[in-house]
PDB file of C-alpha atoms in Angstrom:
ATOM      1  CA  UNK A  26      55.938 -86.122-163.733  1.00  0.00           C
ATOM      2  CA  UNK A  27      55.629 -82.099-162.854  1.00  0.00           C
ATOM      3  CA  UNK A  28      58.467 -81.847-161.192  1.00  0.00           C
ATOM      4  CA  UNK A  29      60.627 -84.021-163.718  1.00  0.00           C
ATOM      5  CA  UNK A  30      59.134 -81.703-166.820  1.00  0.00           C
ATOM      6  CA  UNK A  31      59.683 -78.793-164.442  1.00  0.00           C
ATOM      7  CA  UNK A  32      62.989 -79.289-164.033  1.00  0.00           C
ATOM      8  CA  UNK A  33      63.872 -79.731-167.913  1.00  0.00           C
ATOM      9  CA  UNK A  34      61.690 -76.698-169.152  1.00  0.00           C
ATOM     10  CA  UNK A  35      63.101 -74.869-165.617  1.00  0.00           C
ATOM     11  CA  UNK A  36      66.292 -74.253-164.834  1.00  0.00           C
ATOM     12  CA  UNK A  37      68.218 -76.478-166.860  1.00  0.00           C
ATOM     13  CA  UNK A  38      66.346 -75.103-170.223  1.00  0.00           C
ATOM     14  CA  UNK A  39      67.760 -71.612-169.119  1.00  0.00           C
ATOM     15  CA  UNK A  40      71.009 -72.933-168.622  1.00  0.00           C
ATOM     16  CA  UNK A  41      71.252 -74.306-172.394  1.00  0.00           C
ATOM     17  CA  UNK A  42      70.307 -71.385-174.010  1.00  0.00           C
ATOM     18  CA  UNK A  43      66.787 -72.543-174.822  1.00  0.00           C
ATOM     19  CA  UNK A  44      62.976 -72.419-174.427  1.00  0.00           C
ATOM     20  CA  UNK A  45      60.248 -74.645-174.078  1.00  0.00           C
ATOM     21  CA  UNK A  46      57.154 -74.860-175.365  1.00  0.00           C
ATOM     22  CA  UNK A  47      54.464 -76.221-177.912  1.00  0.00           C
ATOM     23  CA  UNK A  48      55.035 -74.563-180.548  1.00  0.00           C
ATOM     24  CA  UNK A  49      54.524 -76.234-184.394  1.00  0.00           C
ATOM     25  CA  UNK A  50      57.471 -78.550-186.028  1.00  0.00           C
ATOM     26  CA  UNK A  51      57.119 -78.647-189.992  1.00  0.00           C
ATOM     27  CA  UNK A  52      57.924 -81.782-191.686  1.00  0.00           C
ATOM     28  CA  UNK A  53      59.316 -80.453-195.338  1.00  0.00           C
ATOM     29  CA  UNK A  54      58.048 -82.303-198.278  1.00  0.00           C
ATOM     30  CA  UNK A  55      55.366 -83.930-196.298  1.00  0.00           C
ATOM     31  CA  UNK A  56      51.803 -82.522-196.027  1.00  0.00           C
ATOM     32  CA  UNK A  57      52.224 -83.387-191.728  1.00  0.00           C
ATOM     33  CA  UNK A  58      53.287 -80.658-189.025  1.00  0.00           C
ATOM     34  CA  UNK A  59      53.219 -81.550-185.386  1.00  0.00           C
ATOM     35  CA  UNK A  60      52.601 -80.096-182.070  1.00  0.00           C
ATOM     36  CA  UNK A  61      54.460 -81.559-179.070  1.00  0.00           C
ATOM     37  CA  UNK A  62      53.051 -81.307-175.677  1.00  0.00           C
ATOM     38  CA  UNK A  63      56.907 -79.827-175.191  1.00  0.00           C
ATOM     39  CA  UNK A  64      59.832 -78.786-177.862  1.00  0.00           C
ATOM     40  CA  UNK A  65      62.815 -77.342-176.415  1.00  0.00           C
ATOM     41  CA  UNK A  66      64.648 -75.272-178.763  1.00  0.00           C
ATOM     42  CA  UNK A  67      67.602 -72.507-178.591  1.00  0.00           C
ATOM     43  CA  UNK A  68      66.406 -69.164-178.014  1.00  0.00           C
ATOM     44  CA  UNK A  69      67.498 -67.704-181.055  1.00  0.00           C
ATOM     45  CA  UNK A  70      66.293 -70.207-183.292  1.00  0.00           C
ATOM     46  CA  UNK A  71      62.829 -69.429-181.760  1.00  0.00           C
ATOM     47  CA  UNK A  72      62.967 -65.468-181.742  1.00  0.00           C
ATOM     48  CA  UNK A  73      62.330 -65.917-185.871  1.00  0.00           C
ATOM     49  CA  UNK A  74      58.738 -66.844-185.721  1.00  0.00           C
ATOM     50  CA  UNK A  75      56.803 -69.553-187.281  1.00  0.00           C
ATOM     51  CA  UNK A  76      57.499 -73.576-187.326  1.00  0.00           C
ATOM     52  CA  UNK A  77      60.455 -75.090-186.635  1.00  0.00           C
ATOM     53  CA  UNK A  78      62.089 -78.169-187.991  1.00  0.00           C
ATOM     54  CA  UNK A  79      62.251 -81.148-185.197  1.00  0.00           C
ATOM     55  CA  UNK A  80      65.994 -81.345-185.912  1.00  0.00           C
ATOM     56  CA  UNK A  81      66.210 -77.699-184.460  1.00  0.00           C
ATOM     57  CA  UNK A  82      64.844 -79.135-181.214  1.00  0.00           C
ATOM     58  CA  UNK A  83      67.262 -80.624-178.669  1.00  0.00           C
ATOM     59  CA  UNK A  84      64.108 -82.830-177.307  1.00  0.00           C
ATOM     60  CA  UNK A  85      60.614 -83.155-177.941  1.00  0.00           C
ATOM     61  CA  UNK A  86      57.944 -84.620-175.041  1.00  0.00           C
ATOM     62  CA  UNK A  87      54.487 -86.291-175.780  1.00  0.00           C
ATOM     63  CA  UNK A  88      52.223 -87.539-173.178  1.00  0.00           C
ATOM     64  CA  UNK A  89      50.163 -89.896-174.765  1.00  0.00           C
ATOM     65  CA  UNK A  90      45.569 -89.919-174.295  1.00  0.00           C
ATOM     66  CA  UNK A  91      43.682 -92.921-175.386  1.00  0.00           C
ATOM     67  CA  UNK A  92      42.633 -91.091-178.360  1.00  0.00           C
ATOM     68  CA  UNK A  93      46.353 -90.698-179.379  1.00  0.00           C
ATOM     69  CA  UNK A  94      48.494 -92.877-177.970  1.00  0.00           C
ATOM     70  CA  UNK A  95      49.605 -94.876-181.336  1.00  0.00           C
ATOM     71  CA  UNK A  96      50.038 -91.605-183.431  1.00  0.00           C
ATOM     72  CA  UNK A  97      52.759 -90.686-180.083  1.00  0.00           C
ATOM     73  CA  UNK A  98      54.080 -94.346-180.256  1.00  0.00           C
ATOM     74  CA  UNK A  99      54.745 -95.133-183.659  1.00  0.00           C
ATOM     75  CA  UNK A 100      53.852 -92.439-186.036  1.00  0.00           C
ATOM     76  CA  UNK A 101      55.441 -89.675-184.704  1.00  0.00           C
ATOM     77  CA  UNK A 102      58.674 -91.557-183.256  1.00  0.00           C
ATOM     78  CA  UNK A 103      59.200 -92.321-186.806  1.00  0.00           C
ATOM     79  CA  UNK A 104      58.392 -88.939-188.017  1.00  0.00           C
ATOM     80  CA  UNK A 105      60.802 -87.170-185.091  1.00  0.00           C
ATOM     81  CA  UNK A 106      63.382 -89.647-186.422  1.00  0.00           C
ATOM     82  CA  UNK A 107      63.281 -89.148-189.713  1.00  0.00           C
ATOM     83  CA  UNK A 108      63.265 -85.514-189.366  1.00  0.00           C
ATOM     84  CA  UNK A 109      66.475 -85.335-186.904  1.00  0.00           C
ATOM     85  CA  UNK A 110      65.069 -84.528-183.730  1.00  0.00           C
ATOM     86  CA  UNK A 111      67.706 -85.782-181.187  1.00  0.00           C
ATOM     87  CA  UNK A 112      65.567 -86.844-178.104  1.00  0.00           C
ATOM     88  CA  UNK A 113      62.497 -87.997-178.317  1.00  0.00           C
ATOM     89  CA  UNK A 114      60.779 -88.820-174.813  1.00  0.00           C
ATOM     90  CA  UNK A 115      57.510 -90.435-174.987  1.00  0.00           C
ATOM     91  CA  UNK A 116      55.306 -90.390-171.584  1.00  0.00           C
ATOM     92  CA  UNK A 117      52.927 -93.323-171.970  1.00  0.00           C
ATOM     93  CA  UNK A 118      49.944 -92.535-169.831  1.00  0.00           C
ATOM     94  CA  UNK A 119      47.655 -95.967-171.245  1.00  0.00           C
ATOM     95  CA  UNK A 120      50.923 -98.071-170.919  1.00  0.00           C
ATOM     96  CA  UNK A 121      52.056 -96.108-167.831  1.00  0.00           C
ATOM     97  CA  UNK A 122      55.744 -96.138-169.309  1.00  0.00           C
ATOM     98  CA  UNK A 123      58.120 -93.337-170.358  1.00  0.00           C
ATOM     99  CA  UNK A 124      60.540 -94.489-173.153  1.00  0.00           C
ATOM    100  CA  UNK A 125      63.379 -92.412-174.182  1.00  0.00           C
ATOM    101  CA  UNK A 126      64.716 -92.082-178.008  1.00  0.00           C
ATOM    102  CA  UNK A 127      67.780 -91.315-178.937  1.00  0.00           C
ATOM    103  CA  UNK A 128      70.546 -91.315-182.235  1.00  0.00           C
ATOM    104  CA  UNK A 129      68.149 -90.600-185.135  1.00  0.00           C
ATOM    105  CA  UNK A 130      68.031 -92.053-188.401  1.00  0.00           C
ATOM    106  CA  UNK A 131      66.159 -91.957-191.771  1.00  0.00           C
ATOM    107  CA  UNK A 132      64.894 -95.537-190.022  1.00  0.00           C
ATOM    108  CA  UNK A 133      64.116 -94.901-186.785  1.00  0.00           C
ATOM    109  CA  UNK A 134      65.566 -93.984-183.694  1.00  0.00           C
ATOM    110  CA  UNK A 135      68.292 -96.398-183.282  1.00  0.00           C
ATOM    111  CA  UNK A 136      68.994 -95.934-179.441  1.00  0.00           C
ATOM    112  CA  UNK A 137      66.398 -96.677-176.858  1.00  0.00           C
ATOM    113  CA  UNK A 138      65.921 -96.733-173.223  1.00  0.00           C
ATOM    114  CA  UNK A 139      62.915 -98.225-172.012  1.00  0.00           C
ATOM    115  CA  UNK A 140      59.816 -98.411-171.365  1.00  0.00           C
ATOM    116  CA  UNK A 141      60.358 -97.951-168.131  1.00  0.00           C
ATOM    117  CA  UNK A 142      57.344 -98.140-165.755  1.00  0.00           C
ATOM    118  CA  UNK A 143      55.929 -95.005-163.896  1.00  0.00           C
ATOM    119  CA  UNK A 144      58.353 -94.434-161.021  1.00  0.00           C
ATOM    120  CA  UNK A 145      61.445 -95.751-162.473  1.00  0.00           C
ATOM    121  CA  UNK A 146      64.350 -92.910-162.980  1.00  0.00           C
ATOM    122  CA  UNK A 147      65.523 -92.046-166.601  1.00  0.00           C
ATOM    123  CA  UNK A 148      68.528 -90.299-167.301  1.00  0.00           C
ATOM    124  CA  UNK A 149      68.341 -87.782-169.808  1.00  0.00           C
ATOM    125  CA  UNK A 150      71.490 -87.461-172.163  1.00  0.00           C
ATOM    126  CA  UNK A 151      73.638 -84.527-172.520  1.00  0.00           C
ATOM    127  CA  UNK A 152      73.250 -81.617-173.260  1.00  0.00           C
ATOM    128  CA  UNK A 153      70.398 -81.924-170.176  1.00  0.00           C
ATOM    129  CA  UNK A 154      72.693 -84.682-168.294  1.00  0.00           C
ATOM    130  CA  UNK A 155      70.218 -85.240-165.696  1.00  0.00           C
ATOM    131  CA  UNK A 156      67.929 -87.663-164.100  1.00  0.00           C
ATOM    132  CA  UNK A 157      64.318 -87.472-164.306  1.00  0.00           C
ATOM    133  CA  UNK A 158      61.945 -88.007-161.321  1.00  0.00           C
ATOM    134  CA  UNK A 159      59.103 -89.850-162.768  1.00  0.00           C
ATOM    135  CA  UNK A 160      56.994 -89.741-159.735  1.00  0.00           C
ATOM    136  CA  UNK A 161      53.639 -89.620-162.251  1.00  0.00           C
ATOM    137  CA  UNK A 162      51.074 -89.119-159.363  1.00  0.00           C
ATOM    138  CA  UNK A 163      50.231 -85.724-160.600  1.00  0.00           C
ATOM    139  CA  UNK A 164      49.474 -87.504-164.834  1.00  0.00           C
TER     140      UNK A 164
END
């Protein structure tokens, strides 16, 4: 799973534009701010400071603990939805699964692709257009 999150928060991060990193998304009107184990974001939506809104994000990453594994499976996929982030990958360490959300909606996502177990290649969408080596052996 290093090298797969390397290579998104590497080279293909700088190519967008963007960084990555675990900063604070704000959920307006709601009393509820997250912190994603990653958020990539455009640079220059970053340089300003402060909390971000997850539809600023082009994807969001979180790797789930026992202690937090539902909050990463259902609260927050609804949460990311609602709030427009566009990718929402979700790296099940109890389930050993990595799901990938797509196409959000006041709902829910309404695009997904998986789980798929530990091992199992998942393409992410553009604008990253590549395939993700899930080899987990380092989670």
């Amino acid at each position: 799973m290093k090298y797969a999150v390397q290579r998104i928060r590497g080279n293909r991060a700088d190519e967008l534009g963007c960084i990555e990193g675990s900063g604070d998304l704000d959920l307006p009107r709601s009393p509820n701010w997250y912190v994603p184990d990653i958020a990539v974001v455009p640079e220059a939506l970053a340089k300003g400071g402060g909390a971000l809104l997850p539809d600023q994000t082009l994807l969001v990453v979180e790797v789930t603990s026992e202690s937090n594994a539902e909050t990463d499976r259902v609260v927050k996929r609804k949460r990311y939805a609602e709030y427009g982030a566009p990718l929402y990958l979700l790296v099940d360490r109890v389930e050993q699964s990595v799901t990938l959300f797509s196409e959000p909606g006041r709902l829910g996502y309404t695009r997904v692709e998986g789980p798929r177990p530990f091992g199992t290649p998942l393409h992410l969408p553009a604008p990253f257009d590549l395939d993700l080596d899930l080899d987990t052996s380092d989670l």
